[in-house]
Tab-separated table of C-alpha atoms in Angstrom:
chain	number	residue	atom	x	y	z
A	30	MET	CA	-17.929	10.302	13.892
A	31	SER	CA	-17.250	8.924	16.800
A	32	LEU	CA	-13.919	10.109	16.905
A	33	ALA	CA	-14.738	14.090	16.552
A	34	ALA	CA	-17.500	13.190	19.022
A	35	THR	CA	-16.590	15.509	22.127
A	36	LEU	CA	-18.319	15.933	25.750
A	37	LEU	CA	-18.335	18.689	27.774
A	38	SER	CA	-17.071	18.035	31.212
A	39	SER	CA	-17.385	20.894	34.126
A	40	CYS	CA	-15.070	23.035	32.573
A	41	SER	CA	-16.006	23.576	28.831
A	42	LEU	CA	-12.825	24.253	27.849
A	43	ASP	CA	-11.979	20.612	28.235
A	44	THR	CA	-13.186	18.865	25.246
A	45	PRO	CA	-12.529	15.230	25.171
A	46	MET	CA	-13.362	12.521	22.708
A	47	TYR	CA	-16.089	9.550	22.740
A	48	ASP	CA	-14.008	6.381	21.894
A	49	PHE	CA	-10.629	8.922	21.317
A	50	LYS	CA	-7.328	8.609	23.347
A	51	ASP	CA	-5.064	11.392	23.298
A	52	ASP	CA	-1.897	9.543	22.779
A	53	GLU	CA	0.461	8.636	19.527
A	54	GLN	CA	-1.622	6.003	18.384
A	55	ALA	CA	-4.487	7.852	18.273
A	56	VAL	CA	-4.545	9.721	15.150
A	57	GLN	CA	-2.190	8.031	12.579
A	58	ALA	CA	-4.015	9.007	9.179
A	59	LEU	CA	-5.114	11.982	7.299
A	60	THR	CA	-8.136	10.141	7.737
A	61	ASP	CA	-8.359	11.000	10.953
A	62	ILE	CA	-7.374	14.480	10.773
A	63	LYS	CA	-10.642	14.795	8.611
A	64	ALA	CA	-12.496	13.012	11.164
A	65	LEU	CA	-11.517	15.849	13.244
A	66	MET	CA	-11.716	18.528	11.451
A	67	HIS	CA	-15.559	17.444	10.292
A	68	GLY	CA	-16.059	17.580	13.645
A	69	SER	CA	-15.303	21.030	14.543
A	70	TYR	CA	-17.723	21.777	11.542
A	71	SER	CA	-20.732	19.748	12.749
A	72	ALA	CA	-20.243	21.756	16.088
A	73	LEU	CA	-20.286	24.617	14.616
A	74	GLY	CA	-23.388	24.289	12.464
A	75	ASN	CA	-25.068	22.647	15.535
A	76	TYR	CA	-27.990	24.525	16.910
A	77	GLU	CA	-26.181	25.583	20.357
A	78	PHE	CA	-23.657	28.062	18.000
A	79	LEU	CA	-24.301	28.599	13.899
A	80	GLY	CA	-27.703	26.141	13.556
A	81	ASN	CA	-29.227	28.729	16.096
A	82	TYR	CA	-28.202	30.355	19.014
A	83	ALA	CA	-25.341	32.173	17.311
A	84	VAL	CA	-27.288	33.259	15.213
A	85	SER	CA	-31.101	34.363	16.741
A	86	LEU	CA	-29.296	35.801	20.098
A	87	GLY	CA	-28.001	38.907	18.688
A	88	ASP	CA	-31.332	39.556	16.854
A	89	PHE	CA	-33.730	38.713	19.581
A	90	THR	CA	-31.367	41.094	21.780
A	91	SER	CA	-31.264	44.015	19.343
A	92	GLY	CA	-34.641	44.812	18.402
A	93	MET	CA	-35.060	42.733	14.829
A	94	SER	CA	-36.887	39.697	16.191
A	95	THR	CA	-39.468	38.845	18.844
A	96	GLY	CA	-40.172	35.578	20.894
A	97	SER	CA	-43.622	34.264	21.794
A	98	SER	CA	-45.047	34.134	24.905
A	99	SER	CA	-46.846	30.716	24.045
A	100	SER	CA	-43.937	28.669	22.570
A	101	GLY	CA	-40.941	30.422	24.941
A	102	HIS	CA	-38.616	30.246	23.060
A	103	LEU	CA	-36.144	32.845	22.998
A	104	TYR	CA	-38.812	34.996	24.652
A	105	ALA	CA	-36.753	35.198	27.522
A	106	PHE	CA	-34.651	36.876	25.411
A	107	SER	CA	-36.567	39.662	23.740
A	108	ASN	CA	-38.321	40.763	26.880
A	109	PHE	CA	-34.501	41.035	28.172
A	110	THR	CA	-35.618	38.602	31.642
A	111	PHE	CA	-32.396	35.661	31.028
A	112	ALA	CA	-29.956	35.562	33.370
A	113	GLU	CA	-26.568	33.964	33.233
A	114	THR	CA	-28.222	30.365	33.828
A	115	ALA	CA	-29.905	30.455	30.644
A	116	ASP	CA	-29.392	27.114	28.643
A	117	GLU	CA	-28.577	29.286	25.235
A	118	LEU	CA	-25.278	30.898	27.034
A	119	SER	CA	-23.741	27.924	28.260
A	120	ASP	CA	-24.411	26.052	25.541
A	121	MET	CA	-23.122	28.757	22.662
A	122	TRP	CA	-19.855	29.161	24.986
A	123	GLY	CA	-19.793	25.378	25.403
A	124	TYR	CA	-19.789	24.419	21.505
A	125	GLY	CA	-17.717	27.621	20.968
A	126	TYR	CA	-15.165	25.591	22.280
A	127	LYS	CA	-16.044	22.502	20.753
A	128	VAL	CA	-15.458	24.417	17.992
A	129	ALA	CA	-11.881	25.603	18.964
A	130	SER	CA	-10.679	22.828	20.765
A	131	ASN	CA	-11.485	20.178	17.976
A	132	ALA	CA	-9.462	22.236	15.508
A	133	THR	CA	-6.596	22.968	17.431
A	134	MET	CA	-6.065	19.301	17.999
A	135	ALA	CA	-6.131	18.305	14.761
A	136	ILE	CA	-3.924	21.561	13.717
A	137	SER	CA	-1.449	19.973	15.684
A	138	LYS	CA	-1.729	16.186	15.089
A	139	ALA	CA	-1.463	17.119	11.408
A	140	LYS	CA	1.183	19.236	11.902
A	141	ALA	CA	3.278	16.325	13.866
A	142	MET	CA	2.331	13.848	10.938
A	143	LEU	CA	3.945	16.204	8.534
A	144	ASP	CA	6.883	16.404	10.504
A	145	ASP	CA	7.616	12.980	10.943
A	146	GLY	CA	6.596	12.173	7.483
A	147	ARG	CA	3.782	9.894	8.055
A	148	VAL	CA	1.656	11.768	5.915
A	149	LYS	CA	2.831	11.136	1.896
A	150	ALA	CA	3.958	13.492	-0.399
A	151	SER	CA	1.251	13.350	-2.548
A	152	GLU	CA	-1.239	13.810	0.678
A	153	GLN	CA	0.710	17.238	1.408
A	154	ALA	CA	-1.739	19.477	-0.346
A	155	THR	CA	-4.871	17.579	1.353
A	156	ALA	CA	-2.988	18.212	5.069
A	157	TYR	CA	-2.615	21.553	4.513
A	158	SER	CA	-6.111	22.083	3.140
A	159	TYR	CA	-7.103	20.491	6.623
A	160	ILE	CA	-4.635	22.357	8.652
A	161	GLY	CA	-6.017	25.751	6.952
A	162	GLN	CA	-9.672	24.939	7.438
A	163	CYS	CA	-9.049	24.047	11.247
A	164	TYR	CA	-7.188	27.306	11.761
A	165	ALA	CA	-9.938	29.263	10.191
A	166	LEU	CA	-12.754	27.217	12.474
A	167	LYS	CA	-11.110	28.022	15.244
A	168	ALA	CA	-10.608	31.610	14.611
A	169	MET	CA	-14.115	31.845	14.032
A	170	ALA	CA	-15.595	30.369	16.806
A	171	PHE	CA	-13.291	32.849	18.737
A	172	TYR	CA	-14.636	35.919	16.935
A	173	TYR	CA	-18.678	34.953	17.554
A	174	MET	CA	-17.381	33.864	21.117
A	175	VAL	CA	-15.624	37.367	22.326
A	176	ASN	CA	-18.882	39.363	20.082
A	177	TYR	CA	-20.889	38.287	22.387
A	178	PHE	CA	-18.890	37.936	26.006
A	179	ALA	CA	-16.996	40.493	25.751
A	180	LEU	CA	-17.215	44.533	24.434
A	181	PRO	CA	-16.921	45.617	21.784
A	182	TYR	CA	-13.348	46.474	20.200
A	183	SER	CA	-12.461	49.938	21.251
A	184	ALA	CA	-9.755	51.539	22.250
A	185	ALA	CA	-11.301	51.967	25.360
A	186	ASN	CA	-12.615	48.411	25.191
A	187	ALA	CA	-9.282	46.774	24.227
A	188	SER	CA	-7.667	46.451	27.710
A	189	LYS	CA	-11.415	44.786	29.207
A	190	PRO	CA	-11.611	41.240	29.739
A	191	GLY	CA	-12.225	39.221	26.114
A	192	ILE	CA	-12.431	35.444	26.362
A	193	VAL	CA	-10.173	32.124	26.769
A	194	ILE	CA	-7.826	31.863	23.913
A	195	PHE	CA	-5.525	29.537	23.203
A	196	ASP	CA	-2.631	29.003	20.530
A	197	MET	CA	-1.738	24.923	20.007
A	198	GLU	CA	-2.505	23.635	23.544
A	199	VAL	CA	-6.198	23.554	24.519
A	200	PRO	CA	-6.062	23.785	28.753
A	201	THR	CA	-6.985	20.598	30.300
A	202	GLU	CA	-9.955	19.558	32.223
A	203	ASP	CA	-7.611	20.443	36.087
A	204	GLN	CA	-5.929	23.269	34.481
A	205	LYS	CA	-6.673	26.941	35.968
A	206	VAL	CA	-7.412	29.338	32.975
A	207	SER	CA	-8.191	33.055	32.890
A	208	ARG	CA	-9.663	35.432	29.973
A	209	SER	CA	-7.382	37.619	27.988
A	210	THR	CA	-8.240	40.642	27.112
A	211	VAL	CA	-10.538	41.814	23.852
A	212	GLN	CA	-7.139	43.179	22.149
A	213	GLU	CA	-5.144	40.013	23.120
A	214	THR	CA	-8.401	37.922	21.611
A	215	TYR	CA	-8.659	39.535	18.303
A	216	ASP	CA	-4.589	39.575	17.713
A	217	ARG	CA	-5.393	35.821	18.252
A	218	ILE	CA	-8.191	35.555	15.836
A	219	LEU	CA	-6.127	37.056	12.688
A	220	LYS	CA	-3.388	35.190	13.785
A	221	ASP	CA	-5.192	32.360	13.096
A	222	ILE	CA	-6.956	33.796	10.008
A	223	ALA	CA	-3.120	34.589	8.802
A	224	SER	CA	-2.247	31.221	9.285
A	225	ALA	CA	-5.547	29.976	7.827
A	226	GLN	CA	-4.911	31.607	4.225
A	227	GLU	CA	-0.671	30.743	4.804
A	228	TYR	CA	-2.133	26.922	4.630
A	229	LEU	CA	-4.565	27.164	2.316
A	230	ASP	CA	-2.678	28.698	-0.146
A	231	LYS	CA	-0.236	25.637	0.148
A	232	ALA	CA	-2.516	23.556	-0.356
A	233	GLY	CA	-3.575	24.973	-3.799
A	234	ASP	CA	-6.166	22.877	-5.513
A	235	ALA	CA	-6.768	20.835	-2.612
A	236	ALA	CA	-8.333	23.734	-1.145
A	237	PRO	CA	-12.148	23.751	-0.826
A	238	ALA	CA	-13.972	25.664	-2.999
A	239	GLU	CA	-17.377	24.767	-2.475
A	240	ALA	CA	-19.235	27.496	0.173
A	241	TYR	CA	-20.119	24.519	2.595
A	242	TYR	CA	-16.367	24.551	3.843
A	243	LEU	CA	-13.986	27.644	5.164
A	244	GLY	CA	-11.947	27.557	2.066
A	245	LYS	CA	-10.403	30.921	0.561
A	246	MET	CA	-13.522	33.039	-0.310
A	247	GLY	CA	-14.728	32.342	3.161
A	248	VAL	CA	-11.776	32.780	5.077
A	249	ASN	CA	-11.674	36.117	3.524
A	250	ALA	CA	-14.974	36.846	4.249
A	251	LEU	CA	-13.895	36.040	8.009
A	252	GLU	CA	-11.072	38.686	7.684
A	253	ALA	CA	-13.322	41.242	6.279
A	254	ASN	CA	-15.877	40.885	9.551
A	255	VAL	CA	-12.874	40.825	11.930
A	256	ASN	CA	-11.268	44.101	10.268
A	257	LEU	CA	-14.533	45.696	10.177
A	258	SER	CA	-15.193	45.169	14.247
A	259	LEU	CA	-11.495	46.692	14.449
A	260	GLY	CA	-11.951	49.919	12.582
A	261	LYS	CA	-9.576	48.848	9.685
A	262	TYR	CA	-11.645	49.852	6.768
A	263	ALA	CA	-8.703	49.514	4.568
A	264	GLU	CA	-7.811	46.169	5.477
A	265	ALA	CA	-11.704	45.068	5.314
A	266	GLU	CA	-11.881	46.381	2.246
A	267	THR	CA	-9.292	44.583	0.483
A	268	ALA	CA	-10.133	41.228	2.208
A	269	ALA	CA	-14.074	41.433	1.175
A	270	LYS	CA	-12.881	42.239	-2.425
A	271	ALA	CA	-10.745	39.225	-2.120
A	272	ALA	CA	-13.677	37.351	-1.042
A	273	LEU	CA	-16.032	38.154	-4.224
A	274	THR	CA	-12.999	37.722	-6.406
A	275	VAL	CA	-12.701	34.166	-5.853
A	276	LYS	CA	-15.954	33.112	-6.725
A	277	TYR	CA	-16.789	36.095	-9.195
A	278	GLY	CA	-13.598	36.775	-11.115
A	279	SER	CA	-12.760	40.081	-9.694
A	280	ALA	CA	-15.365	42.562	-6.977
A	281	GLU	CA	-16.682	44.311	-10.165
A	282	ASP	CA	-17.674	41.252	-11.695
A	283	ALA	CA	-19.650	40.521	-8.680
A	284	ILE	CA	-21.695	43.659	-8.540
A	285	ALA	CA	-22.488	43.604	-12.086
A	286	ASP	CA	-25.393	40.904	-11.361
A	287	THR	CA	-28.730	42.051	-10.576
A	288	ILE	CA	-31.355	39.768	-8.807
A	289	SER	CA	-35.718	39.708	-9.379
A	290	ALA	CA	-37.531	39.235	-6.767
A	291	ASN	CA	-38.457	35.735	-7.252
A	292	ALA	CA	-34.846	35.145	-7.865
A	293	TYR	CA	-34.520	36.601	-4.240
A	294	GLN	CA	-37.565	34.725	-3.092
A	295	ASN	CA	-36.270	31.305	-4.679
A	296	MET	CA	-32.486	31.505	-2.569
A	297	TRP	CA	-33.790	30.797	0.446
A	298	GLY	CA	-34.873	27.909	2.159
A	299	GLN	CA	-32.301	26.004	-0.192
A	300	ILE	CA	-30.390	22.860	0.737
A	301	THR	CA	-27.664	23.353	-2.373
A	302	GLU	CA	-25.494	25.993	-2.778
A	303	GLN	CA	-26.883	29.471	-3.980
A	304	THR	CA	-24.705	31.965	-5.924
A	305	GLU	CA	-24.675	34.233	-3.401
A	306	ASP	CA	-23.333	32.048	-0.621
A	307	LEU	CA	-19.573	32.700	0.537
A	308	PHE	CA	-20.026	30.489	3.308
A	309	CYS	CA	-22.874	28.632	4.780
A	310	ILE	CA	-24.153	26.175	7.040
A	311	LYS	CA	-25.501	22.838	5.104
A	312	LYS	CA	-28.317	21.118	6.573
A	313	SER	CA	-30.196	18.075	5.790
A	314	SER	CA	-33.135	16.770	7.353
A	315	ASP	CA	-30.440	13.738	9.109
A	316	ASP	CA	-29.509	16.486	11.604
A	317	ASN	CA	-32.700	16.088	12.935
A	318	LEU	CA	-32.623	19.501	14.651
A	319	SER	CA	-36.466	20.084	13.743
A	320	ALA	CA	-37.327	21.157	17.411
A	321	ASN	CA	-34.340	23.320	17.857
A	322	SER	CA	-33.888	24.724	14.289
A	323	LEU	CA	-34.034	28.486	12.919
A	324	ASN	CA	-36.707	27.409	10.960
A	325	THR	CA	-38.774	25.918	13.644
A	326	LEU	CA	-37.893	29.231	15.897
A	327	TYR	CA	-39.555	31.636	12.808
A	328	GLY	CA	-42.401	28.637	12.682
A	329	SER	CA	-44.230	26.762	14.661
A	330	TYR	CA	-42.166	28.532	17.818
A	331	TYR	CA	-43.632	31.539	16.192
A	332	GLY	CA	-40.631	34.074	16.113
A	333	THR	CA	-41.295	37.451	14.180
A	334	ILE	CA	-39.828	40.152	13.028
A	335	GLN	CA	-39.969	43.473	15.142
A	336	THR	CA	-41.833	46.470	13.635
A	337	ALA	CA	-38.825	48.521	13.632
A	338	ALA	CA	-36.692	46.432	11.497
A	339	LEU	CA	-39.732	46.331	9.197
A	340	GLY	CA	-40.526	50.062	9.070
A	341	LYS	CA	-37.069	50.357	7.473
A	342	LEU	CA	-38.542	48.358	4.509
A	343	ALA	CA	-39.915	50.614	1.586
A	344	SER	CA	-43.148	49.241	0.013
A	345	THR	CA	-41.528	48.946	-3.157
A	346	ASP	CA	-38.653	46.871	-1.985
A	347	LEU	CA	-38.523	43.367	-3.408
A	348	ARG	CA	-36.808	41.632	-0.093
A	349	ARG	CA	-40.615	42.289	0.881
A	350	ALA	CA	-41.293	39.576	-1.078
A	351	VAL	CA	-39.756	36.862	1.490
A	352	LEU	CA	-42.257	38.388	4.590
A	353	HIS	CA	-45.304	36.304	5.499
A	354	LYS	CA	-47.925	36.388	8.372
A	355	GLY	CA	-46.998	34.397	11.595
A	356	GLU	CA	-48.779	31.312	12.700
A	357	LYS	CA	-49.755	33.550	15.511
A	358	GLY	CA	-49.507	36.905	14.275
A	359	GLY	CA	-46.682	39.223	13.891
A	360	THR	CA	-44.864	39.209	10.633
A	361	THR	CA	-41.932	36.482	9.744
A	362	SER	CA	-40.289	35.700	6.387
A	363	SER	CA	-39.589	32.456	3.954
A	364	LYS	CA	-35.681	32.964	4.712
A	365	PHE	CA	-35.896	29.874	6.779
A	366	ASP	CA	-38.769	28.327	5.715
A	367	GLY	CA	-37.308	25.035	4.037
A	368	LYS	CA	-38.058	24.274	0.264
A	369	SER	CA	-38.013	20.563	0.697
A	370	GLU	CA	-39.092	20.358	4.455
A	371	GLN	CA	-40.171	23.317	6.647
A	372	ALA	CA	-37.284	22.778	9.374
A	373	THR	CA	-34.706	22.034	6.997
A	374	SER	CA	-32.582	24.257	4.778
A	375	ASN	CA	-29.192	25.480	4.866
A	376	ILE	CA	-27.756	28.847	6.843
A	377	PRO	CA	-25.970	31.588	5.188
A	378	VAL	CA	-22.830	33.029	7.426
A	379	TYR	CA	-21.311	34.973	4.478
A	380	ARG	CA	-22.698	36.186	1.377
A	381	LYS	CA	-21.879	38.650	-1.550
A	382	SER	CA	-24.365	41.267	-0.133
A	383	GLU	CA	-22.578	41.643	3.007
A	384	MET	CA	-19.567	41.909	1.037
A	385	THR	CA	-20.686	44.531	-0.698
A	386	LEU	CA	-22.107	46.502	2.073
A	387	ILE	CA	-18.956	46.111	3.635
A	388	ILE	CA	-16.382	47.489	0.870
A	389	ALA	CA	-19.154	50.173	0.732
A	390	GLU	CA	-19.108	51.267	4.367
A	391	CYS	CA	-15.203	51.133	4.391
A	392	ALA	CA	-15.101	53.053	0.971
A	393	ALA	CA	-17.402	55.572	2.926
A	394	ARG	CA	-15.091	56.247	5.656
A	395	LEU	CA	-12.080	56.627	3.647
A	396	GLY	CA	-13.609	58.897	1.495
A	397	ASN	CA	-14.401	57.185	-1.332
A	398	LEU	CA	-18.174	57.987	-1.676
A	399	ALA	CA	-18.356	57.169	-5.623
A	400	GLU	CA	-16.854	53.864	-4.705
A	401	ALA	CA	-18.934	53.239	-1.908
A	402	LYS	CA	-22.521	54.239	-3.856
A	403	ASN	CA	-21.388	51.812	-6.259
A	404	TYR	CA	-20.891	48.999	-4.089
A	405	LEU	CA	-24.027	49.862	-1.460
A	406	PHE	CA	-26.571	50.075	-4.822
A	407	TYR	CA	-25.760	46.132	-5.497
A	408	THR	CA	-28.466	45.754	-2.634
A	409	ALA	CA	-29.747	48.875	-2.270
A	410	ARG	CA	-31.486	48.311	-5.855
A	411	ARG	CA	-33.782	46.146	-3.998
A	412	ASN	CA	-35.950	49.167	-3.353
A	413	LEU	CA	-37.431	48.981	-7.295
A	414	ALA	CA	-37.979	52.896	-6.711
A	415	LEU	CA	-34.739	53.802	-5.656
A	416	LYS	CA	-32.163	55.398	-8.890
A	417	SER	CA	-28.637	54.932	-7.884
A	418	ASP	CA	-28.478	59.361	-7.978
A	419	LYS	CA	-30.638	59.645	-5.028
A	420	LEU	CA	-28.150	57.957	-2.439
A	421	PRO	CA	-27.043	60.426	0.078
A	422	GLY	CA	-24.295	62.548	-0.974
A	423	THR	CA	-23.033	63.065	2.257
A	424	GLN	CA	-20.382	61.114	3.985
A	425	SER	CA	-22.509	61.000	7.201
A	426	GLU	CA	-25.708	60.292	5.743
A	427	LEU	CA	-23.782	57.726	3.547
A	428	LEU	CA	-22.910	55.771	6.519
A	429	SER	CA	-26.332	56.063	8.243
A	430	PHE	CA	-28.178	54.132	5.176
A	431	ILE	CA	-25.871	51.885	5.342
A	432	ALA	CA	-26.640	50.950	8.557
A	433	ASP	CA	-29.843	50.982	7.533
A	434	GLU	CA	-29.047	48.634	4.405
A	435	ARG	CA	-27.843	46.058	6.735
A	436	VAL	CA	-30.638	46.415	8.828
A	437	ARG	CA	-33.032	45.728	5.347
A	438	GLU	CA	-30.217	42.869	4.050
A	439	PHE	CA	-29.420	40.897	7.305
A	440	TYR	CA	-32.943	40.515	9.341
A	441	GLN	CA	-33.327	37.214	11.137
A	442	GLU	CA	-29.400	36.667	9.524
A	443	GLY	CA	-27.794	37.708	12.809
A	444	LYS	CA	-25.873	40.578	12.016
A	445	ARG	CA	-27.454	43.679	13.495
A	446	PHE	CA	-26.169	43.045	17.484
A	447	PHE	CA	-22.674	43.126	16.166
A	448	ASP	CA	-23.190	45.858	13.939
A	449	ALA	CA	-25.146	48.012	16.397
A	450	ARG	CA	-22.357	47.382	19.462
A	451	ARG	CA	-19.304	48.116	16.901
A	452	LEU	CA	-21.107	51.262	15.523
A	453	GLY	CA	-22.104	52.696	19.105
A	454	LEU	CA	-25.720	53.187	17.883
A	455	THR	CA	-28.816	53.933	20.300
A	456	VAL	CA	-30.976	51.260	19.731
A	457	SER	CA	-34.773	51.354	19.954
A	458	GLY	CA	-37.209	47.862	19.116
A	459	ASP	CA	-40.887	47.397	19.960
A	460	ASN	CA	-40.860	46.899	23.756
A	461	PHE	CA	-37.442	49.248	24.390
A	462	SER	CA	-36.387	52.448	23.173
A	463	ASP	CA	-32.587	54.495	23.717
A	464	TRP	CA	-30.654	51.502	24.353
A	465	ASP	CA	-26.866	51.971	24.491
A	466	ILE	CA	-26.194	48.386	23.178
A	467	SER	CA	-22.147	49.318	22.660
A	468	LYS	CA	-22.257	49.267	26.541
A	469	PHE	CA	-23.696	45.612	27.262
A	470	ALA	CA	-21.879	42.099	26.866
A	471	PHE	CA	-23.882	38.709	27.551
A	472	PRO	CA	-23.091	37.336	30.829
A	473	ILE	CA	-20.758	34.071	30.742
A	474	PRO	CA	-22.275	31.130	31.635
A	475	SER	CA	-22.912	30.756	35.504
A	476	SER	CA	-21.482	26.714	34.998
A	477	GLU	CA	-18.520	28.247	33.605
A	478	VAL	CA	-18.006	31.107	35.949
A	479	ASN	CA	-19.008	28.143	39.060
A	480	SER	CA	-16.675	25.274	37.412
A	481	GLY	CA	-13.534	27.149	39.955
A	482	PHE	CA	-11.473	26.662	36.705
A	483	GLY	CA	-10.998	31.279	36.818
A	484	VAL	CA	-13.276	32.532	33.918
A	485	ALA	CA	-14.355	35.068	35.802
A	486	GLN	CA	-17.971	37.393	35.179
A	487	ASN	CA	-19.067	40.410	32.993
A	488	GLU	CA	-19.584	41.996	36.347
A	489	GLY	CA	-22.614	44.014	36.478
A	490	TRP	CA	-23.777	42.764	33.117
A	491	SER	CA	-27.143	43.384	33.525
A	492	ASP	CA	-26.913	46.914	34.627
A	493	TYR	CA	-26.537	47.648	30.844
A	494	LEU	CA	-29.655	46.549	29.751
A	495	PRO	CA	-32.162	48.275	28.437
A	496	LYS	CA	-34.562	50.129	30.189
A	497	ARG	CA	-38.244	48.829	29.232
């Protein structure tokens, strides 16, 4: 893994390797490409990115979760007193670019090896699989970063600053860069997703089937989320159904299953792939992330779920089965209570339930209310008192119900910040009210702006924080 280890310099976009020289002798075999790819997966799942911050920061700033003043962890975010110097923002920015940079280098080197014949015919499918996964890793990193560090996509925001993007050339340490627009960023993400799908198709059976890798089901789930953010509802619905089809045979078969309160409770805190998983971050005790894990954040660091979110769960909802009292009061859940070790469990990124709710929302927006209700009821039936004929009857009421259903299903999973901004919701929490969250984007880390490489700040970002 020394080949895949990365080092942040004064500019986060430059990520030279420990013990790695970027020359013709550095990468000579597919095992080297695999190491680079695993380096991207490692950075993606580290606590600085999807292992914690890229999940938790959104929930702690959208009225879903609250940090504890006694531990201090993310308290400044749920209390809206954070600054552009916050380590969490710098870490998330830096690790997002670690994912994208490692992945891009792996793609470039693998393609060169294919072109010059260093990849045997018997290994070509494996090479295609690595390239496809790396395109997906890069697209996922850019997608999370544009959602945190830029305004949500809309016709009005399309020309506003997005993030720094790149195709096959990672900016060097002394290279000036600038932020592309939101539109250009999403265009790049969609191109990388298309490339991921192209190479995974070419890989055939060599493409990964497990939820721990960005194989076809994970890439389709990513595409569904991206198109949902863009308001491309037909495309998002198609991609969500494709993700379900890969794992369950068809989207219809995926929603045929029901889940008991006991089964729902038991699927959390595991270190094995669960039936709902389409893509998840695999964790083990070897990660040594006890102090920085999501589990610890909601455990011995006393993070809790806000009452505004809990209020959307009926007393008859089986999803209450995972709730329990926090160590210093309030309510948390066992979603991130490890079954084998408290601080260790997998982190779901894309689940079956999310795809069914994406299909429901898209179908509702496209006027297919019967289909919307059919897919919505897969999760809505977790309120055991709710019957399918009692779901809302109008499009507007149905869409409002779906937005609330996403709160009920995904508390602590980092979805609300993305949802509230793309939907233009006025958000309220336990310590703030009536916040137009769609006008807010997190500040670019001051360390990046002050490095002098051309990354401009989100000017006036603090003006759009909620009034408390």
